[in-house]
Coordinates of N, CA and C in Angstrom, one line a residue:
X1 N -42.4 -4.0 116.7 CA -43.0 -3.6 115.5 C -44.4 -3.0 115.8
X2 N -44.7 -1.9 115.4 CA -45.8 -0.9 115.7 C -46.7 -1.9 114.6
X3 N -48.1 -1.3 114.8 CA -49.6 -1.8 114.1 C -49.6 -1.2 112.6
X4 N -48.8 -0.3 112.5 CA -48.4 0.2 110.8 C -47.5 -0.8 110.0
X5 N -46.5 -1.2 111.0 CA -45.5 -2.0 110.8 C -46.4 -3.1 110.3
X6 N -47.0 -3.8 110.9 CA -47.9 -5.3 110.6 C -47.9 -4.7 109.6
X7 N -48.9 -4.2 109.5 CA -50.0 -4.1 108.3 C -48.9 -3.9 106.7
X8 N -47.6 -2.9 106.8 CA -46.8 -2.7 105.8 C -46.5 -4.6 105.6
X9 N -46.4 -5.1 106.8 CA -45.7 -6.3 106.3 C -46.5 -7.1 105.7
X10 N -47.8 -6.9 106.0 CA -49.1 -8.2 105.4 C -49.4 -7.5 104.1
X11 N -49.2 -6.6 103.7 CA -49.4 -6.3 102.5 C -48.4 -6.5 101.4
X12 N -47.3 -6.3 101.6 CA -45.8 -6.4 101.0 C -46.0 -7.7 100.8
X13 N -46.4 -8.7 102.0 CA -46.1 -10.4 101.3 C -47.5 -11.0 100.5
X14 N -48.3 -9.9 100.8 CA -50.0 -10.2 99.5 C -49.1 -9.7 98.3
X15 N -48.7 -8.7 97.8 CA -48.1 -8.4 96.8 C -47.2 -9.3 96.2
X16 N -46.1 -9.7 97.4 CA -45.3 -10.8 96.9 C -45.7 -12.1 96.0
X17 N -47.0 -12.3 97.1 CA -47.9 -13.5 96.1 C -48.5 -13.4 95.1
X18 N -49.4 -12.0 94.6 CA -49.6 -11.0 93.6 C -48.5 -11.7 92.4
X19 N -47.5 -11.1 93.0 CA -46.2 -11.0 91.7 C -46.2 -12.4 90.9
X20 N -46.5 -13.8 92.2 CA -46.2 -14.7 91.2 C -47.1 -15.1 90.4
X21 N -48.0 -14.5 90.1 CA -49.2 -14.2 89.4 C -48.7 -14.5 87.4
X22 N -47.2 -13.4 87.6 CA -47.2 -13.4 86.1 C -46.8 -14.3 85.6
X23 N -46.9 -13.8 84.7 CA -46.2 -14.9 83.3 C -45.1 -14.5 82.6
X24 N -44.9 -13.2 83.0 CA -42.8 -12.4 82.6 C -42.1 -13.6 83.1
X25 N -41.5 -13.9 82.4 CA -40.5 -15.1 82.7 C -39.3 -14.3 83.2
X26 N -39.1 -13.2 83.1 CA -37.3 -12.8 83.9 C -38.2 -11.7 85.2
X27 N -39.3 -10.9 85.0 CA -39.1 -10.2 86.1 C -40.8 -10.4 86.8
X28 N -41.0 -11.0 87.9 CA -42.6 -10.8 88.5 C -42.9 -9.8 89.7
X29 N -44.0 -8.8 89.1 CA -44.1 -7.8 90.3 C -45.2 -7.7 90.2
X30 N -45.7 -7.5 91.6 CA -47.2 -7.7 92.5 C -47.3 -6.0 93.1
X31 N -49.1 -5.6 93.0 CA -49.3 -4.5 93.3 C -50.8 -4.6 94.3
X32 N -50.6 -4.3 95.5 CA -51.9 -3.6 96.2 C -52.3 -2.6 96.9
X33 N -53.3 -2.6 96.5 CA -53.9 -0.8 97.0 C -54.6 -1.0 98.0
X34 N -54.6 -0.5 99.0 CA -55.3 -0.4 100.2 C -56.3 1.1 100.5
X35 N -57.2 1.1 101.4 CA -57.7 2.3 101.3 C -57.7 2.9 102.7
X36 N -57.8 3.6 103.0 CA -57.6 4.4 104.6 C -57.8 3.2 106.0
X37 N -58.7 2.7 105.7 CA -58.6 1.6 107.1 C -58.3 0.2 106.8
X38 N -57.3 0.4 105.8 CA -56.6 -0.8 105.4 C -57.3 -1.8 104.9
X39 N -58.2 -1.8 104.0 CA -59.4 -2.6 103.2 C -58.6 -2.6 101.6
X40 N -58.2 -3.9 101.4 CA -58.1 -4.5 99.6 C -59.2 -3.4 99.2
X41 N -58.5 -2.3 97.7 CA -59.2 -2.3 97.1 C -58.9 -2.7 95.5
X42 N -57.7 -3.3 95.6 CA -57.0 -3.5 94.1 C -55.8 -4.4 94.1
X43 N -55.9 -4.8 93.6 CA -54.2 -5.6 92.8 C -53.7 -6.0 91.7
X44 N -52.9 -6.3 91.4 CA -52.4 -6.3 89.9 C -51.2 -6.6 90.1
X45 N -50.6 -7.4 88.9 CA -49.5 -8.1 88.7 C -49.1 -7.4 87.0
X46 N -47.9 -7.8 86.6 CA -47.4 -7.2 85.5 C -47.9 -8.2 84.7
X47 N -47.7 -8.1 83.4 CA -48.6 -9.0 82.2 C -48.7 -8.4 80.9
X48 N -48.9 -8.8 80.1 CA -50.0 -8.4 78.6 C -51.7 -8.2 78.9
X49 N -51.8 -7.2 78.0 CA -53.2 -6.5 78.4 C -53.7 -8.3 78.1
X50 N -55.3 -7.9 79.2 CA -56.3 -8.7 79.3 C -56.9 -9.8 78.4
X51 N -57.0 -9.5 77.6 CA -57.8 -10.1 76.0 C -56.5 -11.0 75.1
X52 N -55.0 -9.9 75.4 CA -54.1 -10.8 74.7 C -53.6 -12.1 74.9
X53 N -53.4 -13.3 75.0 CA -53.3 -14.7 75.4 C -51.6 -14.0 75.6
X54 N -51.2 -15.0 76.8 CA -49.4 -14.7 77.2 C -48.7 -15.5 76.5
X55 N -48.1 -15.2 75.5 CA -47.8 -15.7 74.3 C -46.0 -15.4 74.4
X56 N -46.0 -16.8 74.6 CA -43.9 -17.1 74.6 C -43.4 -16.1 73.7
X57 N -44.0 -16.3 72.4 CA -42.9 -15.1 71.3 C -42.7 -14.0 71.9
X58 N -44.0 -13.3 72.8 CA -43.8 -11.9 72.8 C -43.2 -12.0 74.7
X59 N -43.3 -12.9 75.2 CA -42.9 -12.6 76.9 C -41.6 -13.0 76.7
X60 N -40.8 -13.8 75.7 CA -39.4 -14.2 76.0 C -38.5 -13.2 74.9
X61 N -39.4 -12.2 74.7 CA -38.6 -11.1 73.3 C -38.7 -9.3 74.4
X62 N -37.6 -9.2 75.1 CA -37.6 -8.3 75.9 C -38.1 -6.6 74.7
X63 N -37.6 -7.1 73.7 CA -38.1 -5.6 73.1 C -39.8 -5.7 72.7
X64 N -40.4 -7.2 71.9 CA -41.7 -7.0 72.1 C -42.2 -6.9 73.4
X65 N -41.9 -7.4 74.7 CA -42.8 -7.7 75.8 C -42.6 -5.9 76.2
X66 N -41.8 -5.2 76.4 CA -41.7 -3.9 76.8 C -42.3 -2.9 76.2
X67 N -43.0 -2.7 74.7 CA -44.3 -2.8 74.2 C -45.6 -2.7 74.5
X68 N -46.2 -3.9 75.4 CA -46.9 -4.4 75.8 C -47.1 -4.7 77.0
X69 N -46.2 -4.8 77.4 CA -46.3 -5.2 79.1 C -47.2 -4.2 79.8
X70 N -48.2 -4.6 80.6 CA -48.6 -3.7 81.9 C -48.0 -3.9 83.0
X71 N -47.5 -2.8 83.8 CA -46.7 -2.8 85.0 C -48.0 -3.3 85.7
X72 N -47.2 -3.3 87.5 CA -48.4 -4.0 88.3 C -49.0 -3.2 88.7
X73 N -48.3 -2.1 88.9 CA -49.3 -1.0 89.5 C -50.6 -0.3 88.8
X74 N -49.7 -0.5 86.9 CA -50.9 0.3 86.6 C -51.6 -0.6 86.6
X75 N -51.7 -1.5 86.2 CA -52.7 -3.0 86.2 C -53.9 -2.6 87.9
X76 N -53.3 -2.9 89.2 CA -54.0 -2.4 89.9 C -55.0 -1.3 89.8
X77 N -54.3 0.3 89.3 CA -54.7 1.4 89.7 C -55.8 1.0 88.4
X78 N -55.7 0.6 87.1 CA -57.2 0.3 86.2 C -58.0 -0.3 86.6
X79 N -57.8 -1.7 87.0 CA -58.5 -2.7 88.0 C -59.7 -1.7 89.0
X80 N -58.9 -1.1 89.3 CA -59.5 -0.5 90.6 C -61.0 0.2 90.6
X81 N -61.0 1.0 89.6 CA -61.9 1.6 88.7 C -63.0 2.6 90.3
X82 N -62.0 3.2 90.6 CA -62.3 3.8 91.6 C -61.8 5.0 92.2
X83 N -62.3 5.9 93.1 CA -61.4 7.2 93.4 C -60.0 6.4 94.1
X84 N -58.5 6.8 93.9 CA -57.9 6.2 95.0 C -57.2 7.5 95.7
X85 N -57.9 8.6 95.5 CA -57.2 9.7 97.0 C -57.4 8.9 98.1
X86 N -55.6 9.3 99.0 CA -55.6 9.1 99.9 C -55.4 7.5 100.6
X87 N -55.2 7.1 99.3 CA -55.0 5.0 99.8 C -53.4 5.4 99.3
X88 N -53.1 3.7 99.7 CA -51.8 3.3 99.8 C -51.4 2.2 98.7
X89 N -50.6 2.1 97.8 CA -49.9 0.9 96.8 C -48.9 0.3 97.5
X90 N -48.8 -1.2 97.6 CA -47.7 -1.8 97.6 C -47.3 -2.7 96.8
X91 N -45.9 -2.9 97.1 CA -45.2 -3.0 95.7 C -44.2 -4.0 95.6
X92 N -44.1 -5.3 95.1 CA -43.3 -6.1 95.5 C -42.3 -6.5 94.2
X93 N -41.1 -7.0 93.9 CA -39.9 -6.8 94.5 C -39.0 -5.8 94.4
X94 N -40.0 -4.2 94.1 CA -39.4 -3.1 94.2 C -40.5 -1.9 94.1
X95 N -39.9 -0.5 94.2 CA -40.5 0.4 94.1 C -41.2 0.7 92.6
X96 N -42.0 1.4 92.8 CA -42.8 1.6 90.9 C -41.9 2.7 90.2
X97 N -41.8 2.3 89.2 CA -41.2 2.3 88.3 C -41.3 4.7 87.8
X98 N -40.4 5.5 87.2 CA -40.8 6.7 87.4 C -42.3 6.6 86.5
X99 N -42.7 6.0 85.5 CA -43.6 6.2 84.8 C -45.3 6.0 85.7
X100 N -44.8 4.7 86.2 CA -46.1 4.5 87.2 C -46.0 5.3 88.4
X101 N -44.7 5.9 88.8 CA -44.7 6.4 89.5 C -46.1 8.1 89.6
X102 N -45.4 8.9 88.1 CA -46.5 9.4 87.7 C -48.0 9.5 87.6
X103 N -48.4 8.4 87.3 CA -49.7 7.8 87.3 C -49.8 7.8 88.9
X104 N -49.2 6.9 89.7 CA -50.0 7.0 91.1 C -50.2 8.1 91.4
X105 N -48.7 9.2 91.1 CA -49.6 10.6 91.8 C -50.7 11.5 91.2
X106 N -50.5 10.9 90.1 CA -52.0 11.2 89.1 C -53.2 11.0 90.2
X107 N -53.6 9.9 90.4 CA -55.0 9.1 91.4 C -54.7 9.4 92.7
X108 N -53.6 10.2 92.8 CA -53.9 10.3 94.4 C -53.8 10.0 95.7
X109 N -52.8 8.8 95.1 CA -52.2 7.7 96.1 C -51.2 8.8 96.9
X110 N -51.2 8.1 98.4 CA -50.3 9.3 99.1 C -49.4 8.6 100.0
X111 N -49.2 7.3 99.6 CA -48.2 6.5 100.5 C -47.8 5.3 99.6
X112 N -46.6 5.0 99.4 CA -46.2 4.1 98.2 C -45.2 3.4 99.3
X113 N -45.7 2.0 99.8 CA -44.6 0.8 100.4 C -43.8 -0.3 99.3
X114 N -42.9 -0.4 99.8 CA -42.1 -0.9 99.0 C -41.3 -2.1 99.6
X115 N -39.7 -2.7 99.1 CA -38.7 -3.6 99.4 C -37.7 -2.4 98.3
X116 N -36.5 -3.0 99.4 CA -35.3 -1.9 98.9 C -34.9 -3.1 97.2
X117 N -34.7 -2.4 96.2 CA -34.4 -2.8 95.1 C -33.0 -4.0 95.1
X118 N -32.9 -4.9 94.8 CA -31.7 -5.7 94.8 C -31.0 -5.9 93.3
X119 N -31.8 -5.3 92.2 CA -31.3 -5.5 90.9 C -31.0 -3.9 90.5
X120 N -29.8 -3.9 90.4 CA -28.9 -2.3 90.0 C -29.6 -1.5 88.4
X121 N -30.1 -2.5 87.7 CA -30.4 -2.2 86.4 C -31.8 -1.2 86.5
X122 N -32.0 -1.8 87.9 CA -33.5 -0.5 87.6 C -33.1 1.2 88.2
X123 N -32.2 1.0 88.9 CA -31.5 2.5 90.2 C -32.3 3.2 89.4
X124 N -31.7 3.8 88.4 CA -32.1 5.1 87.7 C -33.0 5.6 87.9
X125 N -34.4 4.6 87.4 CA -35.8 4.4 87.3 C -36.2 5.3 88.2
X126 N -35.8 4.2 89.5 CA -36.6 4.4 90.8 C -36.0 5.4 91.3
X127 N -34.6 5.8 91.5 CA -34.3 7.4 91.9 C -35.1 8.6 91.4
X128 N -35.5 8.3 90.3 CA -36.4 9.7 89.7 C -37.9 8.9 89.9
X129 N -38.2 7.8 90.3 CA -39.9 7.6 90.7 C -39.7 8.6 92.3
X130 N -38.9 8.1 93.0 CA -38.6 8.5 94.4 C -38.5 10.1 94.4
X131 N -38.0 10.7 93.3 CA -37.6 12.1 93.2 C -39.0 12.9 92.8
X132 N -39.6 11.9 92.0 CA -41.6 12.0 92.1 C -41.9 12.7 93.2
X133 N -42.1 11.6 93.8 CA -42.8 11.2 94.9 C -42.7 12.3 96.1
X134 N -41.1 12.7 96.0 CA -40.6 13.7 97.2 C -41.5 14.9 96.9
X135 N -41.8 15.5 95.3 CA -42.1 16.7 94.6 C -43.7 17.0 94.9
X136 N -44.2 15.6 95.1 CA -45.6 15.3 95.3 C -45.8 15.3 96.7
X137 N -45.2 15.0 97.4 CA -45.4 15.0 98.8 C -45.8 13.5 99.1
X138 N -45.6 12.5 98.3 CA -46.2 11.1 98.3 C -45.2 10.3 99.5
X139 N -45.8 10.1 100.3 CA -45.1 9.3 101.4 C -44.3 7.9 101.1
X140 N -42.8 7.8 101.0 CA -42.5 6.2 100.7 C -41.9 5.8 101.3
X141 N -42.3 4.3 102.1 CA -41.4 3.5 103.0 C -40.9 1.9 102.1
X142 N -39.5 2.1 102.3 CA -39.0 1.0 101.8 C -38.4 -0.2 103.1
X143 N -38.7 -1.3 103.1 CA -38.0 -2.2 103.9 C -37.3 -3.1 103.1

C-alpha cells in the first residue's frame, strides 16, 4: 500500500465515523475534505438543517425527510466556508450523490474518494455523479 493509499484509507474510516453522526434512521453518510497536504478542513454528515431539532415525524417519513435532508457532502462543503480548489472529499458508504456531485465541481474539488456502492437503489445516481466527474476532469477512486 503506497502513502496515498494510507491516507485514502484514514480518511474513508474518519468519514465512516462522520456518518454515524446522523440521525437518518435508514441511511448514514459521512463527508471529509482534505486540503493538498492532507490537513481536515471540513466534514459533514447527512441531517436536517442546523436550527431544525431531528424530529421522528420528519426523519422516519422518507417523502418529508427528502425535503429537508442535507447530504454529507453539502453539509461539509457549507461547513467549510472556504476556497476548496484543488482539495479532496471523502465519502462514506458511497459515492456523492449526481446533485452534490455538481456542487463539488462547483468549489473545485478535484479528487472525490469513495467505497464501491452495495445498495443497487442508488446505481443511477452515482453513474451520472461519476459521468460528472469524468466531464469535469474530477479524479475518483473507489475501494
Amino acid at each position: 500500500m503506497n502513502k496515498r493509499e494510507k491516507w485514502d484509507r484514514r480518511y474513508l474510516e474518519l468519514a465512516e465515523l462522520v456518518s454515524s453522526w446522523s440521525k437518518d434512521p435508514s441511511t448514514k453518510v459521512g463527508a471529509v475534505i482534505v486540503d493538498v497536504n492532507n490537513k481536515i478542513v471540513s466534514m459533514g454528515f447527512n441531517g436536517l438543517p442546523q436550527y431544525v431539532p431531528d424530529d421522528p415525524e420528519v426523519l422516519n417519513n422518507r417523502e418529508k425527510k427528502y425535503q429537508h435532508i442535507i447530504h454529507a457532502e453539502m453539509n461539509a462543503m457549507l461547513t467549510a466556508q472556504r476556497d476548496l480548489t484543488g482539495h479532496t472529499i471523502y465519502t462514506y458508504p458511497f459515492a456523492p450523490c449526481s446533485q452534490c456531485a455538481s456542487a463539488i465541481i462547483q468549489t473545485g474539488i478535484v479528487r472525490v474518494v469513495s467505497v464501491e456502492c452495495k445498495d443497487s437503489r442508488w446505481t443511477e445516481r452515482l453513474e451520472q455523479a461519476k459521468s460528472f466527474f469524468d466531464m469535469a476532469d474530477v479524479e475518483t477512486k473507489l475501494y
